[in-house]
Short mmCIF file of N, CA, C and O in Angstrom, two decimals:
data_model
loop_
_atom_site.label_atom_id
_atom_site.label_comp_id
_atom_site.label_asym_id
_atom_site.label_seq_id
_atom_site.Cartn_x
_atom_site.Cartn_y
_atom_site.Cartn_z
N MET A 1 11.43 -29.88 7.15
CA MET A 1 10.37 -29.08 7.41
C MET A 1 10.08 -28.53 8.96
O MET A 1 10.03 -26.94 8.82
N THR A 2 10.53 -29.23 9.83
CA THR A 2 10.61 -27.99 11.21
C THR A 2 11.74 -27.42 10.99
O THR A 2 11.26 -26.14 12.02
N GLN A 3 13.10 -27.37 10.43
CA GLN A 3 14.05 -26.56 10.34
C GLN A 3 13.17 -25.26 9.66
O GLN A 3 13.39 -23.86 9.72
N LEU A 4 12.64 -25.49 8.73
CA LEU A 4 11.90 -24.36 8.01
C LEU A 4 11.03 -23.66 8.54
O LEU A 4 11.02 -22.05 8.62
N ILE A 5 10.24 -24.36 9.67
CA ILE A 5 9.43 -23.51 10.31
C ILE A 5 10.07 -22.47 11.67
O ILE A 5 9.81 -21.41 12.02
N LYS A 6 10.95 -23.49 12.05
CA LYS A 6 12.09 -22.44 13.03
C LYS A 6 12.59 -21.45 12.43
O LYS A 6 12.85 -20.20 13.05
N ALA A 7 13.04 -21.50 11.30
CA ALA A 7 13.87 -20.13 10.68
C ALA A 7 12.56 -19.26 10.42
O ALA A 7 13.26 -18.18 10.77
N PHE A 8 11.47 -19.69 10.10
CA PHE A 8 10.22 -18.26 9.56
C PHE A 8 10.34 -17.91 11.29
O PHE A 8 9.78 -16.80 11.30
N ALA A 9 9.56 -18.24 12.27
CA ALA A 9 9.38 -18.05 13.32
C ALA A 9 10.67 -16.89 13.68
O ALA A 9 10.38 -16.02 14.37
N LYS A 10 11.67 -16.99 13.50
CA LYS A 10 12.91 -16.70 13.70
C LYS A 10 13.25 -14.72 13.16
O LYS A 10 13.70 -13.89 13.60
N ASP A 11 12.67 -14.91 12.21
CA ASP A 11 12.87 -14.22 11.00
C ASP A 11 12.15 -13.08 11.30
O ASP A 11 10.64 -12.93 11.54
N GLU A 12 12.77 -11.65 11.84
CA GLU A 12 11.75 -10.54 12.21
C GLU A 12 12.59 -9.68 11.04
O GLU A 12 12.34 -8.21 11.66
N THR A 13 12.46 -9.95 9.58
CA THR A 13 12.93 -8.75 8.97
C THR A 13 11.79 -7.76 8.23
O THR A 13 11.77 -6.61 8.34
N GLY A 14 10.17 -8.28 8.43
CA GLY A 14 8.99 -7.85 8.42
C GLY A 14 8.65 -6.79 9.07
O GLY A 14 7.67 -5.76 9.23
N VAL A 15 8.98 -6.89 10.76
CA VAL A 15 8.44 -5.96 11.70
C VAL A 15 8.99 -4.76 11.68
O VAL A 15 7.82 -3.82 11.85
N ALA A 16 10.09 -4.32 10.99
CA ALA A 16 10.68 -2.81 11.20
C ALA A 16 9.49 -2.12 10.11
O ALA A 16 9.03 -0.99 9.86
N GLY A 17 9.34 -2.70 8.71
CA GLY A 17 8.38 -2.19 7.84
C GLY A 17 6.93 -1.99 8.33
O GLY A 17 6.40 -0.63 8.17
N ILE A 18 6.70 -3.07 9.20
CA ILE A 18 5.12 -2.85 9.62
C ILE A 18 5.22 -1.57 10.73
O ILE A 18 4.24 -1.08 10.66
N GLN A 19 6.12 -1.73 11.62
CA GLN A 19 6.47 -0.44 12.43
C GLN A 19 5.87 0.87 11.59
O GLN A 19 5.37 1.73 12.06
N TYR A 20 7.11 1.03 10.68
CA TYR A 20 6.95 2.22 10.03
C TYR A 20 5.60 2.59 9.18
O TYR A 20 5.23 3.83 9.46
N GLY A 21 4.84 1.43 8.59
CA GLY A 21 3.63 1.77 8.25
C GLY A 21 2.97 2.07 9.33
O GLY A 21 1.86 2.90 9.02
N LEU A 22 2.82 1.45 10.25
CA LEU A 22 2.12 2.39 11.48
C LEU A 22 2.02 3.62 11.89
O LEU A 22 1.31 4.17 12.17
N PHE A 23 3.62 4.06 11.96
CA PHE A 23 3.72 5.30 12.45
C PHE A 23 3.17 6.62 11.45
O PHE A 23 2.80 7.35 11.26
N VAL A 24 3.36 5.82 10.04
CA VAL A 24 2.95 6.63 8.80
C VAL A 24 1.39 6.94 8.92
O VAL A 24 0.77 8.21 9.06
N ALA A 25 0.70 5.66 9.13
CA ALA A 25 -0.69 5.73 9.15
C ALA A 25 -1.33 6.13 10.66
O ALA A 25 -1.83 7.80 10.34
N LEU A 26 -0.63 6.65 11.71
CA LEU A 26 -0.82 7.49 12.49
C LEU A 26 -0.71 8.86 12.69
O LEU A 26 -1.24 9.73 12.92
N ILE A 27 0.16 9.35 11.88
CA ILE A 27 0.65 10.63 11.52
C ILE A 27 -0.02 11.13 10.55
O ILE A 27 -0.89 12.10 10.94
N ALA A 28 -0.63 10.26 9.39
CA ALA A 28 -1.57 11.15 8.56
C ALA A 28 -3.06 11.23 9.03
O ALA A 28 -3.83 12.10 9.01
N ALA A 29 -3.52 10.13 10.17
CA ALA A 29 -4.49 10.39 11.15
C ALA A 29 -4.40 11.34 11.66
O ALA A 29 -5.61 12.53 11.77
N VAL A 30 -3.27 11.87 12.51
CA VAL A 30 -3.48 12.97 13.50
C VAL A 30 -3.37 14.33 12.71
O VAL A 30 -4.13 15.37 12.75
N THR A 31 -2.55 14.22 11.59
CA THR A 31 -2.33 15.46 10.12
C THR A 31 -4.14 15.86 9.73
O THR A 31 -4.41 17.02 9.89
N MET A 32 -4.97 14.63 9.40
CA MET A 32 -6.28 14.81 8.91
C MET A 32 -7.07 15.59 9.75
O MET A 32 -7.88 16.65 9.65
N VAL A 33 -6.92 14.95 11.18
CA VAL A 33 -7.84 15.77 12.47
C VAL A 33 -7.60 17.23 12.55
O VAL A 33 -8.02 18.04 12.72
N CYS A 34 -5.97 17.34 12.79
CA CYS A 34 -5.68 18.69 12.71
C CYS A 34 -6.08 19.63 11.59
O CYS A 34 -6.59 21.01 12.03
N VAL A 35 -5.85 19.39 10.52
CA VAL A 35 -6.23 20.28 9.50
C VAL A 35 -7.95 20.28 9.76
O VAL A 35 -8.31 21.45 9.12
N THR A 36 -8.55 19.31 9.48
CA THR A 36 -9.96 19.12 9.64
C THR A 36 -10.37 20.60 10.87
O THR A 36 -11.16 21.27 10.65
N GLY A 37 -9.65 20.37 11.91
CA GLY A 37 -10.32 21.21 13.14
C GLY A 37 -9.73 22.56 12.78
O GLY A 37 -10.53 23.67 13.35
N LEU A 38 -8.97 22.86 12.08
CA LEU A 38 -7.99 24.24 11.82
C LEU A 38 -9.25 24.95 10.99
O LEU A 38 -9.24 25.84 10.74
N GLY A 39 -9.72 24.07 10.08
CA GLY A 39 -10.73 24.38 9.00
C GLY A 39 -11.68 25.23 9.41
O GLY A 39 -12.57 26.19 9.14
N ILE A 40 -12.44 23.97 10.46
CA ILE A 40 -13.58 24.70 11.02
C ILE A 40 -13.26 25.94 11.83
O ILE A 40 -14.39 26.56 11.89
N VAL A 41 -12.31 25.90 12.75
CA VAL A 41 -12.01 26.94 13.35
C VAL A 41 -11.78 28.31 12.62
O VAL A 41 -12.59 29.04 13.12
N PHE A 42 -11.12 28.23 11.56
CA PHE A 42 -10.75 29.41 11.03
C PHE A 42 -11.78 29.76 9.77
O PHE A 42 -11.50 30.65 9.06
N SER A 43 -12.90 29.09 9.25
CA SER A 43 -13.76 29.23 8.17
C SER A 43 -14.40 30.33 8.85
O SER A 43 -15.07 31.05 7.71
N PRO A 44 -15.46 30.54 9.37
CA PRO A 44 -15.95 31.71 10.26
C PRO A 44 -15.30 32.91 9.99
O PRO A 44 -15.65 34.02 9.62
N GLY A 45 -13.97 32.76 10.73
CA GLY A 45 -13.06 34.14 10.73
C GLY A 45 -12.84 34.93 9.49
O GLY A 45 -12.60 35.88 8.84
N ALA A 46 -12.59 33.63 8.45
CA ALA A 46 -12.43 34.32 7.01
C ALA A 46 -13.37 34.76 6.28
O ALA A 46 -13.37 35.91 5.62
N ARG A 47 -14.72 34.31 6.51
CA ARG A 47 -16.04 35.08 6.56
C ARG A 47 -16.09 36.72 7.06
O ARG A 47 -16.28 37.43 6.42
N VAL A 48 -15.89 36.46 7.73
CA VAL A 48 -15.99 38.19 8.94
C VAL A 48 -15.00 39.01 8.36
O VAL A 48 -15.14 40.25 8.03
N THR A 49 -13.59 38.57 7.87
CA THR A 49 -12.71 39.38 7.61
C THR A 49 -12.50 39.63 6.18
O THR A 49 -12.15 40.39 5.78
N GLY A 50 -13.27 39.22 5.48
CA GLY A 50 -13.74 39.51 4.01
C GLY A 50 -12.44 38.71 2.90
O GLY A 50 -12.92 38.51 2.00
N LEU A 51 -12.10 37.68 3.46
CA LEU A 51 -11.02 36.89 2.75
C LEU A 51 -11.97 36.04 1.88
O LEU A 51 -11.41 35.53 1.04
N GLY A 52 -13.05 35.67 2.27
CA GLY A 52 -14.15 34.49 1.62
C GLY A 52 -14.82 35.28 0.42
O GLY A 52 -15.51 34.46 -0.19
N LEU A 53 -14.49 36.63 0.37
CA LEU A 53 -15.67 37.35 -0.48
C LEU A 53 -14.77 36.83 -2.24
O LEU A 53 -13.48 36.49 -2.23
N GLY A 54 -15.86 36.42 -2.79
CA GLY A 54 -16.01 36.00 -4.43
C GLY A 54 -16.05 34.58 -4.52
O GLY A 54 -15.56 34.06 -5.52
N LEU A 55 -15.78 34.08 -3.44
CA LEU A 55 -16.19 32.21 -3.40
C LEU A 55 -17.69 31.59 -3.29
O LEU A 55 -17.71 30.96 -2.28
N GLY A 56 -18.23 32.74 -3.78
CA GLY A 56 -19.60 32.07 -3.86
C GLY A 56 -20.67 32.50 -2.98
O GLY A 56 -21.70 32.20 -2.54
N GLU A 57 -20.26 33.61 -2.15
CA GLU A 57 -20.92 34.25 -1.06
C GLU A 57 -21.79 35.35 -1.48
O GLU A 57 -21.50 36.35 -2.26
#
């Protein structure tokens, strides 16, 4: 039983998968913040230049 516990403690195969998952989550969060920020910045400009015409205005 102790050999099984020692083998489990030394096993690091899942670590890379967890790291990749965290990287993907971080990239997704940064992307959502950037896209939301750009949408807020450019939405008034779209109304001023006429690009928003016909969209319920």
